Amino acid sequence: MADLETFRTETRAWLEANCPPEMREPARDDEDVYWGGRRATFKNDAQKAWFEACVAKGYTVPAWPKEYGGAGLSPAEAKVLREEMSRINARPPLSSFGIWMLGPALLQFGTEGQKQRFLNEIARGEIRWCQGYSEPGSGSDLVSLQTYGEDKGDHWVVNGQKIWTSYADQADWIFCLVRTDKNDKYKGITFMLYDMASEGVTTKPILLISGNSPFCETFFDNVKVPKSYGEDCPAYVGEVNRGWDVAKYLLGHEREMISGAGGGERSAAIGAMMKRHAVKLGDELDPVLRAELAMFDVDALAYTAMGEKFLDEIKVGKAHPAQPNMMKYVGTELNKRRHELMMAVGGSRSLEWESEDTGGGKPARGWLRTKANSIEGGTSEVMLNVISKRILDLPGA
Amino acid sequence: MPLYHNDDQAMLADTASGFMAEEGNIAKQLRHWRDRNCKDGFGHGLWKQMAEMGFTGMLVDEADGGLGMGHVEAGIVLEEIGRNLTPSPFLTSSVLAATALKHGSDDMKGRYLPGLIAGDSVFAVAIDETAKHRPSRIATRAEKSGNGFRLTGSKSFVVQGASADMIVVAARTSGSDEDADGITLFAVPKDASGMTHDAVRLVDSSMATHTKFDGVELDGDAVIGEIDGGRAVLDAMLLAGRVGAAAEGVGVARGAMDMTVDYLKQRKQFGKLIGEFQALQHRASHLYSEVEIARAVTIKAQQLLDAGAESADLMASVAKAKVARAARLAVQEGVQMHGGIGMTDEYDIGLYMKRDRALAEFLGDAFFHANRVATLSGY
Ligand SMILES: Cc1cc2nc3c(=O)[nH]c(=O)nc-3n(C[C@H](O)[C@H](O)[C@H](O)COP(=O)(O)OP(=O)(O)OC[C@H]3O[C@@H](n4cnc5c(N)ncnc54)[C@H](O)[C@@H]3O)c2cc1C
Ligand SMILES: Cc1cc2nc3c(=O)[nH]c(=O)nc-3n(C[C@H](O)[C@H](O)[C@H](O)COP(=O)(O)OP(=O)(O)OC[C@H]3O[C@@H](n4cnc5c(N)ncnc54)[C@H](O)[C@@H]3O)c2cc1C
């Protein structure tokens, strides 16, 4: 405990010295979020300085081992760092599917060579990854996917189409589910890693209801994927044809992340949030709206406690393995409700789509974006199916 | 503090759940006493047994002969009480009155605590004066009279009032009805003259009283804590009681949910187990999520209270409100998913619905506590 206190003091001092003031307020637009990658540019010097300081310290991926670019923090230390960062509202230095999704899967299933190469690249923000799971015909029923990789000895030739691939047009590499055996639904999928600059890969952005287009249709036309990138560094994670295990593991992580179980504004109570943003409610608040806000805060604060309990239990192996599905279900439904209420609190002001005052319609666009929370990474209905089957053990579920 | 039970607490949970399922179950206690139209609504034998198990004096300091445990531990017992719908004075005596008595004089502790710890006496609290929980408004008056006080007024929904040996009464010694100050708490013996108890059976078969004080003469040593400064003690008592009621509510919700999920796995219609219908699966899974979350925030509130954290007050109201809503959902879905049989007296699911209604109302319902959450959050 004394060690943790020392760590807290040191961390606080380090953040004080290294986190520029500009990085201590919530991101206002997409440019405030740094995603890294080959084509990345920094918005300003502060963003660059903050990012570089974190890379040097291993703080882009604090809990990863040092040899893979992390800081090797224990869960308790990582929690202290999170707390100290959120105390000063520090922005994440790097946002990345590599950190949130691929990294954990590589730590679990990767070879030493893969870890050395890919984890370090991710930690240093060198390569930006995208996730190639969904296809036009395979969403919730992901295992029905059709993209096919034909075995040509030392390489595959991949043909097919992915959809909803977030930031595919800006990504450098893709982690992609590809069918390599048409005879076995589950044991015929390989989890491949390849360069989006490969010949035959094309992307086409999809415009969302929020007016943004963060994701794409992705097409593979005779893409040649080598089976290996060098010694102990295969182009696939896990075993050939056993990618479904990796995919499922990764989905678990993704659901945990989307649920906001780690805390942050996503599940925060509205009361506290409005205070932080200095929204004056006063007499303008309709009593019925106030009542809905209060009931929401009850649910949000209770969910925050659940998130804490869940993380505490994960650390000691007490959590039910299907619990992330529950967290994802409740967290995303809550976040949608939260944005509905924020729109109501904002009134007509929150309708503005392009004004400077609203940062280019941030409230409205943000509200629309949340509607995807209960779809992306597995829909609410699919989460409920999993709870029925794996936790409640209901028949035929 | 991690949000799960440590080894000692997990052991206590095992003991409490075994004991309550064996001795405090619905057939042996709730139905037994209800069917006999028992005037107390609970069995003194079980109360004595709970004392022998060491449950009754959990929140009493060791120096005063108790176990000096915390609200997490009391909550463990309460959750099992809720799950088995066990009628007992645990919440009023061992949580509310025990918390009030912490502020009493040594003399008062000596007079009352041994009986409480031994399970020989029953304690009740008299706070509310209207049908809804409104502790901010206290009109019952205690006027100075000789060395003591004269108590006049009335209280409603005094749970266990008819069986109580002593009632903790919140009365006004100065100021007007809505004032925060000017409250004094009294330990009023059951046989004090001028006091009448109009006992009523409630929907859940428990007994409560409408208690009237018609110039009840009290000695000066009946005062708990400071004269005119009783609000702080009252608040401490309410806080403990709310967190305790939340824990019992979690038990009610889990009991109803478990019964329902079991039923879904047994009942066949249309040639299938009804648990195979996705329409019911999704609702059951939603219910499970709500109950788990209610349980998490209740443990959070217990831990904050034990740590003496300022945020315990907010979290207690969050817990009480969240549990009330989760338990309501559990009993409603429970009766509905049982179909017609859920409407019969013979089947236990309806008993959960009745208990939920009474427990939710006790010390403030979901609306009361959500309103507090808004106020405490500054809007
Ligand atoms: C913002 C966003 C970002 C995304 N990013 C990516 C990405 O980067 N990479 C990627 O691969 N994918 C991504 N996705 C795709 C996402 O994973 C899918 O949208 C999701 O899995 C649902 O599939 P679907 O859209 O085909 O819906 P469908 O599967 O067609 O579902 C339609 C409706 O039917 C319901 N339904 C389906 N099956 C069942 C069932 N068995 N029981 C009950 N109800 C059912 C669903 O719940 C839903 O309400 C993203 C999606 C969004 C919205
Ligand atoms: C007060 C009362 C009065 C009554 N009076 C009469 C009367 O006068 N005459 C008479 O003949 N009957 C009477 N009934 C019986 C009544 O019609 C049945 O209770 C009703 O049809 C439901 O059947 P069940 O109770 O067997 O429930 P079940 O069919 O066992 O249903 C249990 C649960 O499963 C759900 N369920 C069942 N099948 C499905 C499905 N395919 N998909 C999704 N969910 C499903 C139900 O909705 C319910 O929630 C009465 C019942 C009550 C409660």
Short mmCIF file of N, CA and C in Angstrom, two decimals, chain A residues 76-169:
data_model
loop_
_atom_site.label_atom_id
_atom_site.label_comp_id
_atom_site.label_asym_id
_atom_site.label_seq_id
_atom_site.Cartn_x
_atom_site.Cartn_y
_atom_site.Cartn_z
N ALA A 76 -3.23 -2.73 -10.04
CA ALA A 76 -3.46 -1.69 -9.03
C ALA A 76 -2.77 -0.38 -9.45
N GLU A 77 -1.55 -0.51 -9.99
CA GLU A 77 -0.84 0.69 -10.44
C GLU A 77 -1.55 1.32 -11.64
N ALA A 78 -2.01 0.45 -12.55
CA ALA A 78 -2.72 0.97 -13.73
C ALA A 78 -3.96 1.74 -13.30
N LYS A 79 -4.60 1.25 -12.23
CA LYS A 79 -5.79 1.94 -11.74
C LYS A 79 -5.41 3.32 -11.19
N VAL A 80 -4.31 3.37 -10.47
CA VAL A 80 -3.85 4.65 -9.94
C VAL A 80 -3.58 5.63 -11.08
N LEU A 81 -2.91 5.12 -12.12
CA LEU A 81 -2.62 5.99 -13.26
C LEU A 81 -3.91 6.52 -13.88
N ARG A 82 -4.87 5.60 -14.08
CA ARG A 82 -6.17 6.01 -14.63
C ARG A 82 -6.82 7.09 -13.77
N GLU A 83 -6.77 6.86 -12.47
CA GLU A 83 -7.40 7.82 -11.55
C GLU A 83 -6.70 9.18 -11.63
N GLU A 84 -5.38 9.13 -11.65
CA GLU A 84 -4.64 10.40 -11.68
C GLU A 84 -4.84 11.12 -13.00
N MET A 85 -4.94 10.36 -14.09
CA MET A 85 -5.18 11.00 -15.38
C MET A 85 -6.57 11.62 -15.42
N SER A 86 -7.54 10.90 -14.87
CA SER A 86 -8.89 11.46 -14.95
C SER A 86 -9.05 12.61 -13.96
N ARG A 87 -8.21 12.63 -12.93
CA ARG A 87 -8.27 13.74 -11.97
C ARG A 87 -7.94 15.07 -12.67
N ILE A 88 -7.00 15.01 -13.60
CA ILE A 88 -6.65 16.25 -14.31
C ILE A 88 -7.28 16.30 -15.70
N ASN A 89 -8.23 15.38 -15.95
CA ASN A 89 -8.92 15.35 -17.25
C ASN A 89 -7.97 15.11 -18.42
N ALA A 90 -6.89 14.39 -18.19
CA ALA A 90 -5.92 14.17 -19.26
C ALA A 90 -6.55 13.34 -20.38
N ARG A 91 -6.30 13.76 -21.59
CA ARG A 91 -6.79 13.00 -22.76
C ARG A 91 -5.97 11.74 -22.94
N PRO A 92 -6.57 10.69 -23.49
CA PRO A 92 -5.76 9.54 -23.85
C PRO A 92 -4.72 9.99 -24.89
N PRO A 93 -3.45 9.61 -24.73
CA PRO A 93 -2.43 10.06 -25.67
C PRO A 93 -2.61 9.44 -27.06
N LEU A 94 -3.23 8.27 -27.08
CA LEU A 94 -3.35 7.55 -28.35
C LEU A 94 -4.63 6.72 -28.32
N SER A 95 -5.43 6.84 -29.37
CA SER A 95 -6.61 5.99 -29.49
C SER A 95 -6.32 4.97 -30.57
N SER A 96 -6.67 3.73 -30.33
CA SER A 96 -6.28 2.74 -31.33
C SER A 96 -6.94 1.39 -31.15
N PHE A 97 -7.42 0.86 -32.27
CA PHE A 97 -7.98 -0.50 -32.23
C PHE A 97 -6.88 -1.51 -31.91
N GLY A 98 -5.65 -1.12 -32.19
CA GLY A 98 -4.53 -1.98 -31.84
C GLY A 98 -4.43 -2.15 -30.33
N ILE A 99 -4.62 -1.04 -29.61
CA ILE A 99 -4.54 -1.10 -28.14
C ILE A 99 -5.74 -1.84 -27.57
N TRP A 100 -6.93 -1.46 -28.06
CA TRP A 100 -8.15 -1.97 -27.44
C TRP A 100 -8.45 -3.41 -27.83
N MET A 101 -8.13 -3.78 -29.05
CA MET A 101 -8.61 -5.07 -29.54
C MET A 101 -7.50 -6.03 -29.91
N LEU A 102 -6.69 -5.65 -30.91
CA LEU A 102 -5.70 -6.61 -31.39
C LEU A 102 -4.66 -6.92 -30.30
N GLY A 103 -4.21 -5.89 -29.60
CA GLY A 103 -3.18 -6.07 -28.58
C GLY A 103 -3.52 -7.17 -27.57
N PRO A 104 -4.67 -7.05 -26.92
CA PRO A 104 -5.04 -8.09 -25.96
C PRO A 104 -5.07 -9.49 -26.58
N ALA A 105 -5.54 -9.57 -27.83
CA ALA A 105 -5.58 -10.89 -28.49
C ALA A 105 -4.17 -11.41 -28.75
N LEU A 106 -3.26 -10.52 -29.14
CA LEU A 106 -1.86 -10.96 -29.37
C LEU A 106 -1.20 -11.36 -28.07
N LEU A 107 -1.47 -10.61 -27.00
CA LEU A 107 -0.89 -10.97 -25.71
C LEU A 107 -1.32 -12.37 -25.31
N GLN A 108 -2.54 -12.71 -25.67
CA GLN A 108 -3.08 -14.02 -25.29
C GLN A 108 -2.64 -15.13 -26.25
N PHE A 109 -2.71 -14.84 -27.56
CA PHE A 109 -2.53 -15.91 -28.55
C PHE A 109 -1.29 -15.76 -29.43
N GLY A 110 -0.61 -14.60 -29.38
CA GLY A 110 0.45 -14.34 -30.35
C GLY A 110 1.74 -15.11 -30.08
N THR A 111 2.54 -15.25 -31.11
CA THR A 111 3.88 -15.83 -30.92
C THR A 111 4.78 -14.72 -30.38
N GLU A 112 5.95 -15.12 -29.88
CA GLU A 112 6.89 -14.13 -29.36
C GLU A 112 7.26 -13.11 -30.45
N GLY A 113 7.49 -13.65 -31.65
CA GLY A 113 7.87 -12.77 -32.76
C GLY A 113 6.77 -11.77 -33.09
N GLN A 114 5.53 -12.24 -33.06
CA GLN A 114 4.41 -11.33 -33.34
C GLN A 114 4.30 -10.26 -32.27
N LYS A 115 4.50 -10.68 -31.03
CA LYS A 115 4.38 -9.71 -29.93
C LYS A 115 5.46 -8.64 -30.06
N GLN A 116 6.70 -9.11 -30.32
CA GLN A 116 7.80 -8.16 -30.42
C GLN A 116 7.52 -7.11 -31.50
N ARG A 117 7.06 -7.61 -32.63
CA ARG A 117 6.87 -6.68 -33.72
C ARG A 117 5.60 -5.85 -33.57
N PHE A 118 4.46 -6.52 -33.49
CA PHE A 118 3.20 -5.79 -33.58
C PHE A 118 2.87 -4.99 -32.33
N LEU A 119 3.13 -5.57 -31.16
CA LEU A 119 2.79 -4.85 -29.94
C LEU A 119 3.60 -3.57 -29.81
N ASN A 120 4.90 -3.67 -30.14
CA ASN A 120 5.73 -2.47 -30.08
C ASN A 120 5.26 -1.41 -31.07
N GLU A 121 4.89 -1.85 -32.26
CA GLU A 121 4.38 -0.89 -33.26
C GLU A 121 3.11 -0.20 -32.76
N ILE A 122 2.27 -1.01 -32.12
CA ILE A 122 1.00 -0.45 -31.61
C ILE A 122 1.29 0.56 -30.50
N ALA A 123 2.16 0.15 -29.58
CA ALA A 123 2.46 1.01 -28.43
C ALA A 123 3.04 2.35 -28.90
N ARG A 124 3.83 2.32 -29.97
CA ARG A 124 4.44 3.55 -30.47
C ARG A 124 3.56 4.28 -31.49
N GLY A 125 2.36 3.75 -31.69
CA GLY A 125 1.41 4.41 -32.60
C GLY A 125 1.87 4.44 -34.04
N GLU A 126 2.69 3.47 -34.45
CA GLU A 126 3.24 3.51 -35.80
C GLU A 126 2.28 2.98 -36.85
N ILE A 127 1.50 1.98 -36.44
CA ILE A 127 0.61 1.34 -37.39
C ILE A 127 -0.82 1.47 -36.87
N ARG A 128 -1.68 1.92 -37.73
CA ARG A 128 -3.08 2.06 -37.35
C ARG A 128 -3.85 0.84 -37.89
N TRP A 129 -4.58 0.17 -37.00
CA TRP A 129 -5.28 -1.06 -37.38
C TRP A 129 -6.77 -0.84 -37.56
N CYS A 130 -7.37 -1.68 -38.41
CA CYS A 130 -8.83 -1.73 -38.45
C CYS A 130 -9.30 -3.18 -38.32
N GLN A 131 -10.58 -3.33 -38.04
CA GLN A 131 -11.14 -4.64 -37.70
C GLN A 131 -12.04 -5.14 -38.83
N GLY A 132 -11.64 -6.21 -39.48
CA GLY A 132 -12.45 -6.75 -40.57
C GLY A 132 -13.24 -7.98 -40.15
N TYR A 133 -14.35 -7.75 -39.50
CA TYR A 133 -15.20 -8.87 -39.07
C TYR A 133 -16.46 -8.95 -39.93
N SER A 134 -17.30 -7.89 -39.82
CA SER A 134 -18.64 -7.95 -40.40
C SER A 134 -18.62 -8.00 -41.92
N GLU A 135 -19.64 -8.68 -42.47
CA GLU A 135 -19.85 -8.70 -43.92
C GLU A 135 -21.31 -8.36 -44.17
N PRO A 136 -21.64 -8.02 -45.41
CA PRO A 136 -23.04 -7.64 -45.67
C PRO A 136 -24.01 -8.73 -45.20
N GLY A 137 -23.69 -9.98 -45.36
CA GLY A 137 -24.60 -11.04 -44.95
C GLY A 137 -24.32 -11.57 -43.56
N SER A 138 -23.26 -11.12 -42.94
CA SER A 138 -22.86 -11.67 -41.65
C SER A 138 -22.61 -10.57 -40.64
N GLY A 139 -23.63 -10.29 -39.83
CA GLY A 139 -23.51 -9.28 -38.79
C GLY A 139 -23.56 -9.98 -37.45
N SER A 140 -24.75 -10.07 -36.90
CA SER A 140 -24.89 -10.80 -35.64
C SER A 140 -24.45 -12.25 -35.81
N ASP A 141 -24.81 -12.82 -36.94
CA ASP A 141 -24.42 -14.21 -37.22
C ASP A 141 -23.06 -14.20 -37.91
N LEU A 142 -22.07 -13.73 -37.14
CA LEU A 142 -20.75 -13.48 -37.71
C LEU A 142 -20.11 -14.73 -38.31
N VAL A 143 -20.39 -15.85 -37.71
CA VAL A 143 -19.72 -17.08 -38.11
C VAL A 143 -20.14 -17.54 -39.52
N SER A 144 -21.17 -16.88 -40.07
CA SER A 144 -21.60 -17.24 -41.43
C SER A 144 -20.74 -16.54 -42.49
N LEU A 145 -19.66 -15.89 -42.07
CA LEU A 145 -18.89 -15.06 -43.01
C LEU A 145 -18.34 -15.84 -44.22
N GLN A 146 -18.24 -15.12 -45.35
CA GLN A 146 -17.94 -15.75 -46.64
C GLN A 146 -16.61 -15.38 -47.27
N THR A 147 -16.00 -14.28 -46.79
CA THR A 147 -14.71 -13.87 -47.38
C THR A 147 -13.78 -15.08 -47.35
N TYR A 148 -13.20 -15.39 -48.53
CA TYR A 148 -12.49 -16.67 -48.64
C TYR A 148 -11.02 -16.50 -48.97
N GLY A 149 -10.19 -17.24 -48.27
CA GLY A 149 -8.77 -17.24 -48.56
C GLY A 149 -8.35 -18.59 -49.13
N GLU A 150 -7.96 -18.58 -50.40
CA GLU A 150 -7.58 -19.84 -51.04
C GLU A 150 -6.11 -20.14 -50.76
N ASP A 151 -5.86 -21.35 -50.29
CA ASP A 151 -4.50 -21.75 -49.90
C ASP A 151 -3.64 -21.97 -51.14
N LYS A 152 -2.55 -21.18 -51.23
CA LYS A 152 -1.64 -21.33 -52.37
C LYS A 152 -0.25 -21.73 -51.88
N GLY A 153 -0.19 -22.52 -50.84
CA GLY A 153 1.11 -22.95 -50.34
C GLY A 153 1.72 -21.95 -49.38
N ASP A 154 2.54 -21.04 -49.89
CA ASP A 154 3.17 -20.08 -48.98
C ASP A 154 2.33 -18.81 -48.81
N HIS A 155 1.19 -18.73 -49.48
CA HIS A 155 0.32 -17.57 -49.30
C HIS A 155 -1.13 -17.93 -49.56
N TRP A 156 -2.03 -17.01 -49.14
CA TRP A 156 -3.44 -17.15 -49.50
C TRP A 156 -3.81 -16.09 -50.52
N VAL A 157 -4.86 -16.40 -51.28
CA VAL A 157 -5.45 -15.37 -52.14
C VAL A 157 -6.85 -15.10 -51.60
N VAL A 158 -7.02 -13.88 -51.09
CA VAL A 158 -8.26 -13.54 -50.39
C VAL A 158 -9.20 -12.76 -51.30
N ASN A 159 -10.47 -13.22 -51.33
CA ASN A 159 -11.52 -12.53 -52.08
C ASN A 159 -12.75 -12.38 -51.20
N GLY A 160 -13.43 -11.24 -51.31
CA GLY A 160 -14.66 -11.05 -50.55
C GLY A 160 -14.89 -9.60 -50.19
N GLN A 161 -15.89 -9.40 -49.36
CA GLN A 161 -16.22 -8.03 -48.96
C GLN A 161 -16.53 -7.94 -47.47
N LYS A 162 -15.99 -6.94 -46.83
CA LYS A 162 -16.31 -6.62 -45.44
C LYS A 162 -17.15 -5.35 -45.43
N ILE A 163 -17.85 -5.12 -44.32
CA ILE A 163 -18.63 -3.89 -44.22
C ILE A 163 -18.57 -3.37 -42.80
N TRP A 164 -18.92 -2.10 -42.64
CA TRP A 164 -18.86 -1.40 -41.34
C TRP A 164 -17.44 -1.38 -40.79
N THR A 165 -16.44 -1.48 -41.65
CA THR A 165 -15.06 -1.49 -41.17
C THR A 165 -14.68 -0.08 -40.75
N SER A 166 -14.64 0.15 -39.44
CA SER A 166 -14.39 1.50 -38.93
C SER A 166 -13.01 1.99 -39.36
N TYR A 167 -12.95 3.19 -39.92
CA TYR A 167 -11.70 3.85 -40.33
C TYR A 167 -10.85 3.02 -41.28
N ALA A 168 -11.48 2.14 -42.05
CA ALA A 168 -10.69 1.30 -42.97
C ALA A 168 -9.90 2.17 -43.94
N ASP A 169 -10.47 3.31 -44.34
CA ASP A 169 -9.79 4.16 -45.32
C ASP A 169 -8.57 4.85 -44.72
#
